Coordinates of C-alpha atoms and ligand atoms in Angstrom, one line a residue:
X30 CA 9.3 -31.6 -48.1
X31 CA 10.4 -33.6 -51.2
X32 CA 10.9 -31.0 -54.3
X33 CA 12.2 -32.6 -57.6
X34 CA 14.0 -29.5 -59.4
X35 CA 14.4 -29.8 -63.6
X36 CA 14.5 -33.9 -63.4
X37 CA 14.7 -35.3 -66.7
X38 CA 14.9 -39.4 -67.6
X39 CA 16.4 -40.8 -70.8
X40 CA 16.1 -44.3 -71.6
X41 CA 16.9 -45.8 -74.6
X42 CA 17.6 -42.2 -75.9
X43 CA 13.5 -41.7 -75.3
X44 CA 13.0 -38.4 -73.2
X45 CA 10.7 -40.3 -70.6
X46 CA 10.3 -36.8 -69.0
X47 CA 12.1 -34.2 -69.3
X48 CA 12.4 -30.6 -66.8
X49 CA 9.9 -32.7 -64.4
X50 CA 9.0 -30.6 -61.2
X51 CA 7.2 -30.5 -58.2
X52 CA 6.7 -29.9 -54.4
X53 CA 5.5 -32.1 -52.3
X54 CA 4.7 -31.5 -48.4
X55 CA 3.9 -33.2 -45.7
X56 CA 0.3 -34.5 -45.5
X57 CA 0.2 -35.1 -49.3
X58 CA -0.9 -38.7 -50.9
X59 CA 0.3 -38.4 -54.3
X60 CA -0.3 -41.0 -56.9
X61 CA 1.9 -41.4 -60.3
X62 CA -0.5 -42.1 -62.9
X63 CA 0.6 -42.9 -66.9
X64 CA -0.1 -45.5 -69.3
X65 CA 2.2 -48.8 -69.0
X66 CA 6.6 -47.6 -69.8
X67 CA 5.8 -43.5 -69.3
X68 CA 8.3 -43.8 -66.9
X69 CA 6.4 -44.2 -63.6
X70 CA 8.4 -47.0 -62.1
X71 CA 11.5 -44.7 -63.5
X72 CA 10.7 -42.0 -61.8
X73 CA 10.1 -43.7 -58.4
X74 CA 13.1 -45.5 -58.7
X75 CA 14.9 -41.6 -59.5
X76 CA 13.2 -40.6 -56.4
X77 CA 14.5 -43.2 -53.9
X78 CA 18.1 -42.9 -55.1
X79 CA 18.0 -46.4 -56.3
X80 CA 18.5 -45.4 -60.6
X81 CA 20.3 -41.7 -62.0
X82 CA 18.0 -38.5 -63.5
X83 CA 19.7 -36.9 -66.7
X84 CA 20.0 -33.9 -64.9
X85 CA 18.0 -32.2 -62.2
X86 CA 18.0 -32.2 -58.6
X87 CA 16.1 -33.7 -55.4
X88 CA 15.8 -32.1 -52.2
X89 CA 14.8 -33.3 -49.6
X90 CA 13.6 -30.8 -46.2
X91 CA 15.3 -28.4 -48.4
X92 CA 18.8 -30.4 -48.9
X93 CA 20.0 -32.1 -52.1
X94 CA 19.7 -35.2 -51.5
X95 CA 23.1 -36.0 -53.2
X96 CA 24.9 -34.0 -50.2
X97 CA 23.3 -35.9 -47.6
X98 CA 22.5 -39.4 -48.8
X99 CA 22.5 -41.4 -45.4
X100 CA 20.1 -38.7 -43.8
X101 CA 17.9 -39.1 -46.9
X102 CA 18.1 -43.2 -46.2
X103 CA 16.7 -42.7 -43.4
X104 CA 13.9 -40.9 -43.8
X105 CA 12.6 -43.2 -46.8
X106 CA 10.6 -46.6 -47.2
X107 CA 10.8 -48.1 -51.4
X108 CA 8.7 -50.9 -51.8
X109 CA 9.4 -51.8 -55.1
X110 CA 8.4 -54.4 -58.0
X111 CA 11.4 -56.8 -56.5
X112 CA 9.9 -56.4 -53.2
X113 CA 13.6 -57.6 -50.8
X114 CA 10.9 -60.5 -49.8
X115 CA 13.6 -63.7 -49.5
X116 CA 11.5 -66.2 -50.9
X117 CA 13.5 -69.1 -48.8
X118 CA 12.6 -66.7 -45.2
X119 CA 9.3 -67.2 -43.6
X120 CA 7.5 -64.0 -43.1
X121 CA 8.6 -63.8 -39.4
X122 CA 11.9 -64.5 -40.6
X123 CA 11.5 -61.1 -43.5
X124 CA 10.2 -58.9 -41.0
X125 CA 12.6 -59.9 -37.7
X126 CA 15.6 -59.2 -41.4
X127 CA 14.6 -55.9 -42.0
X128 CA 13.8 -54.9 -38.6
X129 CA 17.2 -55.4 -37.9
X130 CA 18.5 -53.5 -40.5
X131 CA 16.9 -50.2 -38.4
X132 CA 18.2 -51.3 -35.3
X133 CA 15.8 -52.7 -33.4
X134 CA 14.0 -56.2 -32.4
X135 CA 10.6 -56.0 -31.0
X136 CA 8.5 -59.4 -31.9
X137 CA 5.3 -57.6 -30.7
X138 CA 5.9 -55.2 -33.4
X139 CA 6.4 -58.1 -36.0
X140 CA 3.1 -59.7 -34.4
X141 CA 0.8 -56.6 -35.1
X142 CA 2.5 -56.1 -38.7
X143 CA 2.0 -60.1 -39.4
X144 CA -1.9 -59.5 -38.2
X145 CA -2.6 -55.8 -39.7
X146 CA -1.8 -58.1 -43.6
X147 CA -3.6 -60.8 -42.0
X148 CA -0.4 -63.4 -42.2
X149 CA -0.9 -64.5 -38.7
X150 CA -1.3 -68.5 -39.1
X151 CA 1.4 -68.2 -42.1
X152 CA 4.2 -66.5 -40.2
X153 CA 6.2 -69.9 -40.1
X154 CA 5.5 -70.7 -43.8
X155 CA 8.6 -70.6 -46.4
X156 CA 7.6 -67.7 -48.9
X157 CA 8.3 -69.1 -51.7
X158 CA 4.8 -71.4 -51.0
X159 CA 2.6 -68.4 -50.5
X160 CA 0.3 -67.0 -52.9
X161 CA 1.0 -63.8 -54.9
X162 CA -1.2 -61.9 -52.5
X163 CA 0.7 -63.2 -49.2
X164 CA 4.1 -62.6 -51.2
X165 CA 3.2 -59.1 -51.2
X166 CA 1.5 -58.8 -47.9
X167 CA 4.9 -59.9 -46.2
X168 CA 6.7 -56.9 -48.1
X169 CA 3.5 -54.5 -47.3
X170 CA 4.0 -55.4 -43.7
X171 CA 7.0 -52.9 -43.8
X172 CA 4.8 -50.3 -43.4
X173 CA 3.7 -51.4 -40.4
X174 CA 7.1 -51.4 -39.0
X175 CA 8.9 -47.9 -40.6
X176 CA 9.5 -45.2 -38.8
X177 CA 10.4 -43.4 -42.4
X178 CA 8.3 -40.3 -43.3
X179 CA 8.8 -41.0 -46.4
X180 CA 6.7 -43.9 -48.7
X181 CA 7.7 -44.6 -52.2
X182 CA 5.7 -47.6 -53.4
X183 CA 5.4 -49.0 -56.9
X184 CA 2.2 -51.0 -57.4
X185 CA 1.8 -51.6 -53.6
X186 CA -1.7 -52.7 -54.7
X187 CA -0.6 -55.4 -56.9
X188 CA -2.4 -58.7 -56.1
X189 CA -4.1 -57.4 -53.0
X190 CA -7.5 -58.2 -53.1
X191 CA -10.7 -55.9 -52.6
X192 CA -10.9 -55.7 -48.8
X193 CA -6.6 -55.5 -48.5
X194 CA -6.9 -52.5 -50.8
X195 CA -9.0 -50.7 -48.8
X196 CA -7.3 -51.3 -45.5
X197 CA -3.9 -50.3 -47.0
X198 CA -5.8 -47.2 -48.7
X199 CA -6.9 -46.2 -44.8
X200 CA -3.2 -47.0 -43.4
X201 CA -1.6 -44.2 -46.7
X202 CA -4.2 -41.5 -45.0
X203 CA -3.3 -42.3 -41.6
X204 CA 0.1 -41.9 -43.1
X205 CA -0.5 -38.6 -44.6
X206 CA -2.9 -37.9 -41.8
X207 CA 0.1 -38.4 -39.1
X208 CA 2.4 -35.5 -42.1
X209 CA 4.1 -38.1 -43.7
X210 CA 4.0 -38.3 -47.8
X211 CA 2.8 -41.0 -49.7
X212 CA 4.1 -41.5 -53.4
X213 CA 2.5 -43.8 -55.3
X214 CA 1.8 -45.8 -58.6
X215 CA -1.0 -48.2 -58.7
X216 CA -3.1 -49.0 -61.9
X217 CA -5.8 -50.0 -59.6
X218 CA -9.2 -47.1 -58.8
X219 CA -7.8 -45.6 -54.6
X220 CA -10.8 -44.6 -53.2
X221 CA -9.4 -42.2 -50.3
X222 CA -12.2 -40.9 -48.3
X223 CA -10.4 -38.8 -45.5
X224 CA -7.4 -36.9 -47.7
X225 CA -8.1 -36.1 -51.3
X226 CA -5.1 -37.8 -53.9
X227 CA -2.9 -35.3 -55.5
X228 CA -1.8 -36.9 -58.8
X229 CA 1.1 -36.3 -61.2
X230 CA 0.4 -37.9 -64.9
X231 CA 3.4 -39.1 -66.8
X232 CA 2.1 -39.8 -70.4
X233 CA 4.7 -40.0 -73.6
X234 CA 7.8 -37.6 -72.5
X235 CA 5.1 -34.7 -71.3
X236 CA 4.3 -35.0 -67.5
X237 CA 1.0 -32.6 -65.4
Ligands
LIG6 N1 17.8 -49.4 -67.2 C1 16.8 -49.6 -68.2 N2 17.3 -49.3 -69.6 C2 16.4 -48.7 -70.8 N3 15.6 -48.9 -70.4 C3 14.6 -48.7 -69.8 C4 15.2 -48.7 -68.3 N4 14.2 -48.3 -67.3 C5 13.1 -48.6 -68.1 N5 13.5 -47.9 -69.3 C6 12.6 -48.3 -70.4 O1 11.5 -46.8 -70.2 C7 10.4 -47.6 -70.4 C8 9.7 -46.8 -69.0 O2 9.4 -48.1 -67.7 P1 8.8 -47.9 -66.7 O3 8.7 -49.2 -66.2 O4 9.4 -46.3 -65.7 O5 7.3 -47.2 -67.3 P2 5.9 -47.6 -65.9 O6 5.6 -46.3 -66.4 O7 6.8 -48.2 -64.6 O8 5.5 -49.0 -66.9 P3 4.4 -49.4 -65.8 O9 3.0 -49.1 -66.1 O10 4.3 -50.9 -67.1 O11 5.1 -50.2 -65.3 C9 10.0 -48.7 -70.9 O12 10.0 -48.9 -72.2 C10 11.1 -49.5 -70.2 O13 11.7 -50.0 -71.3

């Protein structure tokens, strides 16, 4: 379970949210909603440990993430706006690099992930030469390679076509069904058929 306890986030002397508290259980698919500038990315970065809050705490499996940062980092996969994809490398090289970071070497799994995101045939093209949607797909292919139970995804559907959005939505549902947790932001409509999407809304310093 992931718990936010009384999180405050002040940016540029503006309170994006204060006292934000929630608990997200295994099996939940959660969308953080709100208009541009409401603080969605700020919240996801705080949850992923990439930015500091201005008060409050985050608990993973009942323990403060400040106390056991390594354990928490191994439990989560964060894909943000800067998707961590190296433009000079090919999709295959990017995914090999990601795999190695978790101590694995499994080319078959990389081929399978490339197939899931429709990039077989582009595996040896430098990412810099790919389209925006294909670039995003390289980043998202990591979802098929990750064992992390907690996925924190900032706008994963941006630049993805309609069919891709449907395919990713099925993947998010499957991850939740396998008692994972998916927390994401998107401005697109997501039609989840197998798993209700819980929404947490940020708007002008208030949340619900
Ligand atoms: N490090 C920072 N320093 C100063 N201001 C920041 C910082 N990070 C975010 N902000 C400000 O906080 C506000 C919220 O930004 P954030 O990116 O979290 O919004 P968002 O809800 O994700 O927006 P969008 O829907 O446009 O992606 C913005 O006004 C932004 O300029």
